[in-house]
Amino acid sequence: MESALTLWQSTGIANLTWRELLMLLVGCGLIYLAIAKRFEPLLLLPIGFGAILCNIPLAGIGGPDGMLGMIYAVGIETGIFPLLIFLGVGALTDFSALIARPSTLVLGAAAQFGIFATLLGALALNLVPGFDFSLSDAAAIAIIGGADGPTAIFLASRLAPDLLGAIAVAAYSYMALVPIIQPPIMRALTTKAERGIVMEQLRPVSRLERILFPLMLLLLCAMLLPAAAPLIGMLTLGNLLRESGVVDRLSRSAQNEIINVVTILLGLAIGSKLSGELFLTTQTLGILILGAFAFAIGTGAGVLMGKIMSRLTGRKVNPLIGAAGVSAVPMAARVVNKVGLEENHHNFLLMHAMGPNVAGVIGSAVAAGVLIALVTP
Amino acid sequence: MVDTPVGDLLLDGLWLMGIGLGVVFSFLLILVAILVLMSRAVARWGPAEPLAQSLTATAPVPGADPVPGAGHARVIAAITAAIHAYRRRHAA
């Protein structure tokens, strides 16, 4: 009898709390979104599974001595995983569109307005009872507006590790929702004529330019904003591996094996932060709301800057490409292409939108550098 | 909740917003200038070969001959020779 009772007390059913049960359902929900709806499946699937694993009663997988807890300590607390992802992003990204038309960098800068507007929004939320965001919390939440998963995780692990789970889930969920969030804002802010503007073809970019670009970017970062050097450094290294053309094997590893392995581990480690006590709070709800706000503002600011550029250049720029200034590569550029095609079936904006799109990656990394330099946890 | 600390925080936030956007914009504007200068310098002093290559070759072969002109010439010569050999054999 005694041993039967002991056995019962070691089962999951006897120890399951409502929080754990709810988080198991959240994990299943994320896996459902990944498989059935194809929402960022590469990340939401491991995150959802990580959430399930870390909420198994008694197992303590997400605790400091558990498997996921150790992966978290090694990869995310140190900031290594998001940086390795950036290496892969650099190796996967073709910056030619940006080199051919450098002025699109301004669009990438404008879209970062979403980050700083959300910072104010998070601080203003302190007026509502139940919320207590410090300046560093607010900065970590605001970076969701950069629409860049690895940057958000890197910054959150530096400034607000407690909020990391919610921030990462919000960032990746909204990146998956880009095709739903962005088009209404883009249509509301532009006229039919503006959406129909056809842009002239980009000039070809020489190999030497593509090799010099990452070096120039790194040099500028080293001189002006060393706080962003880890992010920009890995991005430019990955890109140099790609463009140099002499280390094909390394470039392929960065594009495939390294980024894939790290994505699995990163997803699991983030999932391990989705434990009931940390996630089921009013703060999480606030973060989810602020994240949507951040995305919308960033998109709007990008489009408005696109309109300004369109006026200044005498209607040579389609303002829609401003919306791609939020990073979310290459999803945002594809959305721009789709909205452009709705107006004019022969107007392919994809390559033109890639410029602001990759500028957004650089812009959000710079914004993260500023926040790291100025905000101390 | 007392109002003053939130007000102070919001002021901090506004300050951060000003500095942050200023830094982001100036960083990217300087990058624009550097890229424009770099492209001009490459166009003027850079080798002419890579541009021609990117125009003609749709898919550059990784690890191809470092001197594409010479490589192409040799490949073309080989193909021509093969065609000649084929025609001669089949004409006979």
PDB file of N, CA and C in Angstrom, chain A residues 102 105-106 109-110 113 116 119-120 123-124 126-127 131 133 203-204 206-209 212-213 216-217 220-221 224 248 305 366-367 370-371 374-375, chain B residues 1 3 6 9-10 12-17 19-21 23-25 27-32 34-36 38-39 42 46-47 50-51 54-55 62:
ATOM      1  N   PRO A 102      22.236  52.284 -52.279  1.00  0.00           N
ATOM      2  CA  PRO A 102      22.492  52.461 -50.850  1.00  0.00           C
ATOM      3  C   PRO A 102      21.456  53.332 -50.153  1.00  0.00           C
ATOM      4  N   LEU A 105      19.020  52.289 -47.388  1.00  0.00           N
ATOM      5  CA  LEU A 105      19.384  52.139 -45.971  1.00  0.00           C
ATOM      6  C   LEU A 105      18.541  53.067 -45.095  1.00  0.00           C
ATOM      7  N   VAL A 106      18.163  54.227 -45.645  1.00  0.00           N
ATOM      8  CA  VAL A 106      17.362  55.179 -44.880  1.00  0.00           C
ATOM      9  C   VAL A 106      16.013  54.564 -44.502  1.00  0.00           C
ATOM     10  N   ALA A 109      16.422  52.448 -41.616  1.00  0.00           N
ATOM     11  CA  ALA A 109      16.559  53.238 -40.391  1.00  0.00           C
ATOM     12  C   ALA A 109      15.197  53.697 -39.903  1.00  0.00           C
ATOM     13  N   ALA A 110      14.347  54.141 -40.838  1.00  0.00           N
ATOM     14  CA  ALA A 110      13.043  54.684 -40.449  1.00  0.00           C
ATOM     15  C   ALA A 110      12.193  53.628 -39.757  1.00  0.00           C
ATOM     16  N   PHE A 113      11.980  53.131 -36.016  1.00  0.00           N
ATOM     17  CA  PHE A 113      11.161  53.997 -35.178  1.00  0.00           C
ATOM     18  C   PHE A 113      10.207  53.155 -34.337  1.00  0.00           C
ATOM     19  N   PHE A 116      11.657  52.297 -30.921  1.00  0.00           N
ATOM     20  CA  PHE A 116      11.725  53.327 -29.884  1.00  0.00           C
ATOM     21  C   PHE A 116      10.332  53.786 -29.455  1.00  0.00           C
ATOM     22  N   LEU A 119       9.275  51.345 -26.951  1.00  0.00           N
ATOM     23  CA  LEU A 119       9.963  51.599 -25.683  1.00  0.00           C
ATOM     24  C   LEU A 119       9.129  52.538 -24.826  1.00  0.00           C
ATOM     25  N   LEU A 120       8.655  53.628 -25.446  1.00  0.00           N
ATOM     26  CA  LEU A 120       7.797  54.566 -24.720  1.00  0.00           C
ATOM     27  C   LEU A 120       6.496  53.889 -24.315  1.00  0.00           C
ATOM     28  N   LEU A 123       6.963  51.757 -21.299  1.00  0.00           N
ATOM     29  CA  LEU A 123       7.116  52.562 -20.083  1.00  0.00           C
ATOM     30  C   LEU A 123       5.773  53.160 -19.670  1.00  0.00           C
ATOM     31  N   ALA A 124       4.979  53.569 -20.659  1.00  0.00           N
ATOM     32  CA  ALA A 124       3.670  54.157 -20.360  1.00  0.00           C
ATOM     33  C   ALA A 124       2.734  53.122 -19.757  1.00  0.00           C
ATOM     34  N   ASN A 126       3.336  51.235 -17.506  1.00  0.00           N
ATOM     35  CA  ASN A 126       3.508  51.233 -16.052  1.00  0.00           C
ATOM     36  C   ASN A 126       2.396  51.987 -15.347  1.00  0.00           C
ATOM     37  N   LEU A 127       1.694  52.864 -16.062  1.00  0.00           N
ATOM     38  CA  LEU A 127       0.582  53.602 -15.464  1.00  0.00           C
ATOM     39  C   LEU A 127      -0.579  52.666 -15.160  1.00  0.00           C
ATOM     40  N   PHE A 131       1.460  46.331 -14.004  1.00  0.00           N
ATOM     41  CA  PHE A 131       2.648  46.320 -14.840  1.00  0.00           C
ATOM     42  C   PHE A 131       3.773  47.052 -14.138  1.00  0.00           C
ATOM     43  N   PHE A 133       7.447  47.620 -15.604  1.00  0.00           N
ATOM     44  CA  PHE A 133       8.582  47.436 -16.511  1.00  0.00           C
ATOM     45  C   PHE A 133       9.668  48.450 -16.179  1.00  0.00           C
ATOM     46  N   ARG A 203      21.394  48.161 -60.928  1.00  0.00           N
ATOM     47  CA  ARG A 203      22.611  47.894 -61.699  1.00  0.00           C
ATOM     48  C   ARG A 203      23.276  46.625 -61.166  1.00  0.00           C
ATOM     49  N   PRO A 204      24.044  45.940 -62.013  1.00  0.00           N
ATOM     50  CA  PRO A 204      24.789  44.783 -61.505  1.00  0.00           C
ATOM     51  C   PRO A 204      25.893  45.241 -60.559  1.00  0.00           C
ATOM     52  N   SER A 206      29.570  44.455 -58.725  1.00  0.00           N
ATOM     53  CA  SER A 206      30.763  43.646 -58.972  1.00  0.00           C
ATOM     54  C   SER A 206      31.143  42.842 -57.728  1.00  0.00           C
ATOM     55  N   ARG A 207      31.935  41.810 -57.968  1.00  0.00           N
ATOM     56  CA  ARG A 207      32.342  40.929 -56.883  1.00  0.00           C
ATOM     57  C   ARG A 207      33.166  41.696 -55.856  1.00  0.00           C
ATOM     58  N   LEU A 208      34.014  42.590 -56.345  1.00  0.00           N
ATOM     59  CA  LEU A 208      34.859  43.360 -55.437  1.00  0.00           C
ATOM     60  C   LEU A 208      34.008  44.192 -54.479  1.00  0.00           C
ATOM     61  N   GLU A 209      32.951  44.788 -54.991  1.00  0.00           N
ATOM     62  CA  GLU A 209      32.073  45.578 -54.125  1.00  0.00           C
ATOM     63  C   GLU A 209      31.442  44.697 -53.051  1.00  0.00           C
ATOM     64  N   LEU A 212      34.004  43.978 -50.448  1.00  0.00           N
ATOM     65  CA  LEU A 212      34.366  45.127 -49.620  1.00  0.00           C
ATOM     66  C   LEU A 212      33.246  45.507 -48.657  1.00  0.00           C
ATOM     67  N   PHE A 213      31.982  45.251 -49.056  1.00  0.00           N
ATOM     68  CA  PHE A 213      30.855  45.705 -48.237  1.00  0.00           C
ATOM     69  C   PHE A 213      30.914  45.244 -46.773  1.00  0.00           C
ATOM     70  N   MET A 216      33.634  47.091 -44.887  1.00  0.00           N
ATOM     71  CA  MET A 216      33.299  48.493 -44.625  1.00  0.00           C
ATOM     72  C   MET A 216      32.325  48.598 -43.453  1.00  0.00           C
ATOM     73  N   LEU A 217      31.297  47.734 -43.492  1.00  0.00           N
ATOM     74  CA  LEU A 217      30.279  47.764 -42.444  1.00  0.00           C
ATOM     75  C   LEU A 217      30.914  47.481 -41.081  1.00  0.00           C
ATOM     76  N   LEU A 220      32.991  50.471 -39.881  1.00  0.00           N
ATOM     77  CA  LEU A 220      32.141  51.548 -39.382  1.00  0.00           C
ATOM     78  C   LEU A 220      31.622  51.220 -37.988  1.00  0.00           C
ATOM     79  N   CYS A 221      31.198  49.962 -37.811  1.00  0.00           N
ATOM     80  CA  CYS A 221      30.678  49.529 -36.519  1.00  0.00           C
ATOM     81  C   CYS A 221      31.771  49.603 -35.451  1.00  0.00           C
ATOM     82  N   LEU A 224      32.295  53.394 -34.653  1.00  0.00           N
ATOM     83  CA  LEU A 224      31.213  54.195 -34.079  1.00  0.00           C
ATOM     84  C   LEU A 224      30.464  53.506 -32.955  1.00  0.00           C
ATOM     85  N   ASP A 248      34.157  28.117 -49.816  1.00  0.00           N
ATOM     86  CA  ASP A 248      32.831  27.602 -50.095  1.00  0.00           C
ATOM     87  C   ASP A 248      32.328  26.631 -49.043  1.00  0.00           C
ATOM     88  N   MET A 305       8.496  56.936 -44.676  1.00  0.00           N
ATOM     89  CA  MET A 305       9.795  57.346 -45.203  1.00  0.00           C
ATOM     90  C   MET A 305       9.891  57.018 -46.693  1.00  0.00           C
ATOM     91  N   VAL A 366      21.992  47.777 -35.151  1.00  0.00           N
ATOM     92  CA  VAL A 366      22.531  49.046 -34.642  1.00  0.00           C
ATOM     93  C   VAL A 366      21.682  49.546 -33.479  1.00  0.00           C
ATOM     94  N   ALA A 367      20.348  49.468 -33.631  1.00  0.00           N
ATOM     95  CA  ALA A 367      19.462  49.898 -32.550  1.00  0.00           C
ATOM     96  C   ALA A 367      19.724  49.073 -31.295  1.00  0.00           C
ATOM     97  N   VAL A 370      22.779  50.374 -29.648  1.00  0.00           N
ATOM     98  CA  VAL A 370      22.529  51.615 -28.906  1.00  0.00           C
ATOM     99  C   VAL A 370      21.897  51.294 -27.558  1.00  0.00           C
ATOM    100  N   LEU A 371      20.894  50.402 -27.577  1.00  0.00           N
ATOM    101  CA  LEU A 371      20.199  50.078 -26.326  1.00  0.00           C
ATOM    102  C   LEU A 371      21.152  49.406 -25.342  1.00  0.00           C
ATOM    103  N   LEU A 374      23.440  52.105 -23.874  1.00  0.00           N
ATOM    104  CA  LEU A 374      22.852  53.151 -23.029  1.00  0.00           C
ATOM    105  C   LEU A 374      22.068  52.621 -21.842  1.00  0.00           C
ATOM    106  N   VAL A 375      21.522  51.424 -21.942  1.00  0.00           N
ATOM    107  CA  VAL A 375      20.685  50.901 -20.852  1.00  0.00           C
ATOM    108  C   VAL A 375      21.476  49.834 -20.118  1.00  0.00           C
TER     109      VAL A 375
ATOM    110  N   MET B   1       0.089  53.097  -7.708  1.00  0.00           N
ATOM    111  CA  MET B   1       1.263  53.515  -8.497  1.00  0.00           C
ATOM    112  C   MET B   1       1.422  55.032  -8.448  1.00  0.00           C
ATOM    113  N   ASP B   3       2.764  58.655  -9.675  1.00  0.00           N
ATOM    114  CA  ASP B   3       2.928  59.156 -11.038  1.00  0.00           C
ATOM    115  C   ASP B   3       4.352  59.600 -11.363  1.00  0.00           C
ATOM    116  N   VAL B   6       6.994  57.107 -12.984  1.00  0.00           N
ATOM    117  CA  VAL B   6       6.650  56.762 -14.358  1.00  0.00           C
ATOM    118  C   VAL B   6       6.971  57.926 -15.277  1.00  0.00           C
ATOM    119  N   LEU B   9      10.574  57.914 -15.877  1.00  0.00           N
ATOM    120  CA  LEU B   9      10.917  56.829 -16.801  1.00  0.00           C
ATOM    121  C   LEU B   9      10.582  57.232 -18.232  1.00  0.00           C
ATOM    122  N   LEU B  10       9.403  57.876 -18.397  1.00  0.00           N
ATOM    123  CA  LEU B  10       9.006  58.277 -19.743  1.00  0.00           C
ATOM    124  C   LEU B  10       9.977  59.302 -20.315  1.00  0.00           C
ATOM    125  N   ASP B  12      13.130  59.479 -19.507  1.00  0.00           N
ATOM    126  CA  ASP B  12      14.298  58.660 -19.900  1.00  0.00           C
ATOM    127  C   ASP B  12      14.067  58.011 -21.252  1.00  0.00           C
ATOM    128  N   GLY B  13      12.833  57.502 -21.420  1.00  0.00           N
ATOM    129  CA  GLY B  13      12.503  56.822 -22.668  1.00  0.00           C
ATOM    130  C   GLY B  13      12.571  57.760 -23.855  1.00  0.00           C
ATOM    131  N   LEU B  14      12.035  58.973 -23.676  1.00  0.00           N
ATOM    132  CA  LEU B  14      12.072  59.964 -24.756  1.00  0.00           C
ATOM    133  C   LEU B  14      13.512  60.296 -25.134  1.00  0.00           C
ATOM    134  N   TRP B  15      14.323  60.468 -24.115  1.00  0.00           N
ATOM    135  CA  TRP B  15      15.741  60.775 -24.329  1.00  0.00           C
ATOM    136  C   TRP B  15      16.398  59.645 -25.117  1.00  0.00           C
ATOM    137  N   LEU B  16      16.085  58.412 -24.671  1.00  0.00           N
ATOM    138  CA  LEU B  16      16.661  57.232 -25.325  1.00  0.00           C
ATOM    139  C   LEU B  16      16.204  57.157 -26.779  1.00  0.00           C
ATOM    140  N   MET B  17      14.940  57.539 -27.002  1.00  0.00           N
ATOM    141  CA  MET B  17      14.388  57.511 -28.348  1.00  0.00           C
ATOM    142  C   MET B  17      15.138  58.496 -29.247  1.00  0.00           C
ATOM    143  N   ILE B  19      18.209  59.843 -28.823  1.00  0.00           N
ATOM    144  CA  ILE B  19      19.591  59.416 -29.040  1.00  0.00           C
ATOM    145  C   ILE B  19      19.616  58.202 -29.968  1.00  0.00           C
ATOM    146  N   GLY B  20      18.732  57.237 -29.664  1.00  0.00           N
ATOM    147  CA  GLY B  20      18.746  55.984 -30.417  1.00  0.00           C
ATOM    148  C   GLY B  20      18.474  56.212 -31.893  1.00  0.00           C
ATOM    149  N   LEU B  21      17.387  56.931 -32.188  1.00  0.00           N
ATOM    150  CA  LEU B  21      17.067  57.171 -33.597  1.00  0.00           C
ATOM    151  C   LEU B  21      18.164  57.990 -34.256  1.00  0.00           C
ATOM    152  N   VAL B  23      21.368  57.966 -33.522  1.00  0.00           N
ATOM    153  CA  VAL B  23      22.521  57.109 -33.814  1.00  0.00           C
ATOM    154  C   VAL B  23      22.218  56.191 -34.995  1.00  0.00           C
ATOM    155  N   VAL B  24      21.014  55.574 -34.992  1.00  0.00           N
ATOM    156  CA  VAL B  24      20.675  54.650 -36.071  1.00  0.00           C
ATOM    157  C   VAL B  24      20.721  55.374 -37.419  1.00  0.00           C
ATOM    158  N   PHE B  25      20.094  56.572 -37.461  1.00  0.00           N
ATOM    159  CA  PHE B  25      20.065  57.310 -38.725  1.00  0.00           C
ATOM    160  C   PHE B  25      21.458  57.743 -39.144  1.00  0.00           C
ATOM    161  N   PHE B  27      24.340  56.469 -38.312  1.00  0.00           N
ATOM    162  CA  PHE B  27      25.136  55.286 -38.682  1.00  0.00           C
ATOM    163  C   PHE B  27      24.819  54.867 -40.114  1.00  0.00           C
ATOM    164  N   LEU B  28      23.522  54.766 -40.411  1.00  0.00           N
ATOM    165  CA  LEU B  28      23.157  54.277 -41.742  1.00  0.00           C
ATOM    166  C   LEU B  28      23.431  55.324 -42.820  1.00  0.00           C
ATOM    167  N   LEU B  29      23.306  56.621 -42.471  1.00  0.00           N
ATOM    168  CA  LEU B  29      23.624  57.654 -43.472  1.00  0.00           C
ATOM    169  C   LEU B  29      25.115  57.636 -43.804  1.00  0.00           C
ATOM    170  N   ILE B  30      25.953  57.451 -42.764  1.00  0.00           N
ATOM    171  CA  ILE B  30      27.402  57.363 -43.026  1.00  0.00           C
ATOM    172  C   ILE B  30      27.674  56.136 -43.892  1.00  0.00           C
ATOM    173  N   LEU B  31      26.941  55.043 -43.599  1.00  0.00           N
ATOM    174  CA  LEU B  31      27.124  53.833 -44.402  1.00  0.00           C
ATOM    175  C   LEU B  31      26.732  54.094 -45.864  1.00  0.00           C
ATOM    176  N   VAL B  32      25.652  54.869 -46.057  1.00  0.00           N
ATOM    177  CA  VAL B  32      25.260  55.225 -47.429  1.00  0.00           C
ATOM    178  C   VAL B  32      26.418  55.932 -48.118  1.00  0.00           C
ATOM    179  N   ILE B  34      29.614  55.886 -47.396  1.00  0.00           N
ATOM    180  CA  ILE B  34      30.741  54.975 -47.618  1.00  0.00           C
ATOM    181  C   ILE B  34      30.472  54.079 -48.833  1.00  0.00           C
ATOM    182  N   LEU B  35      29.225  53.580 -48.927  1.00  0.00           N
ATOM    183  CA  LEU B  35      28.911  52.674 -50.042  1.00  0.00           C
ATOM    184  C   LEU B  35      28.988  53.400 -51.376  1.00  0.00           C
ATOM    185  N   VAL B  36      28.494  54.658 -51.409  1.00  0.00           N
ATOM    186  CA  VAL B  36      28.550  55.417 -52.661  1.00  0.00           C
ATOM    187  C   VAL B  36      30.008  55.624 -53.063  1.00  0.00           C
ATOM    188  N   MET B  38      32.582  53.868 -52.105  1.00  0.00           N
ATOM    189  CA  MET B  38      33.203  52.580 -52.438  1.00  0.00           C
ATOM    190  C   MET B  38      32.862  52.177 -53.880  1.00  0.00           C
ATOM    191  N   SER B  39      31.569  52.334 -54.245  1.00  0.00           N
ATOM    192  CA  SER B  39      31.173  51.939 -55.599  1.00  0.00           C
ATOM    193  C   SER B  39      31.900  52.773 -56.639  1.00  0.00           C
ATOM    194  N   VAL B  42      35.507  51.615 -56.798  1.00  0.00           N
ATOM    195  CA  VAL B  42      35.624  50.324 -57.498  1.00  0.00           C
ATOM    196  C   VAL B  42      35.428  50.516 -59.006  1.00  0.00           C
ATOM    197  N   GLY B  46      38.881  49.709 -59.780  1.00  0.00           N
ATOM    198  CA  GLY B  46      38.763  48.259 -59.639  1.00  0.00           C
ATOM    199  C   GLY B  46      39.009  47.547 -60.962  1.00  0.00           C
ATOM    200  N   PRO B  47      39.265  46.238 -60.918  1.00  0.00           N
ATOM    201  CA  PRO B  47      39.434  45.480 -62.155  1.00  0.00           C
ATOM    202  C   PRO B  47      38.114  45.444 -62.920  1.00  0.00           C
ATOM    203  N   PRO B  50      35.331  41.560 -62.967  1.00  0.00           N
ATOM    204  CA  PRO B  50      34.203  40.979 -62.240  1.00  0.00           C
ATOM    205  C   PRO B  50      32.859  41.463 -62.757  1.00  0.00           C
ATOM    206  N   LEU B  51      32.752  42.752 -63.151  1.00  0.00           N
ATOM    207  CA  LEU B  51      31.482  43.276 -63.625  1.00  0.00           C
ATOM    208  C   LEU B  51      31.051  42.545 -64.890  1.00  0.00           C
ATOM    209  N   SER B  54      29.773  39.150 -64.054  1.00  0.00           N
ATOM    210  CA  SER B  54      28.436  39.071 -63.475  1.00  0.00           C
ATOM    211  C   SER B  54      27.382  39.377 -64.541  1.00  0.00           C
ATOM    212  N   LEU B  55      27.777  40.122 -65.592  1.00  0.00           N
ATOM    213  CA  LEU B  55      26.810  40.402 -66.653  1.00  0.00           C
ATOM    214  C   LEU B  55      26.602  39.207 -67.563  1.00  0.00           C
ATOM    215  N   PRO B  62      31.390  28.128 -58.680  1.00  0.00           N
ATOM    216  CA  PRO B  62      32.319  28.302 -57.569  1.00  0.00           C
ATOM    217  C   PRO B  62      33.605  27.513 -57.814  1.00  0.00           C
TER     218      PRO B  62
END
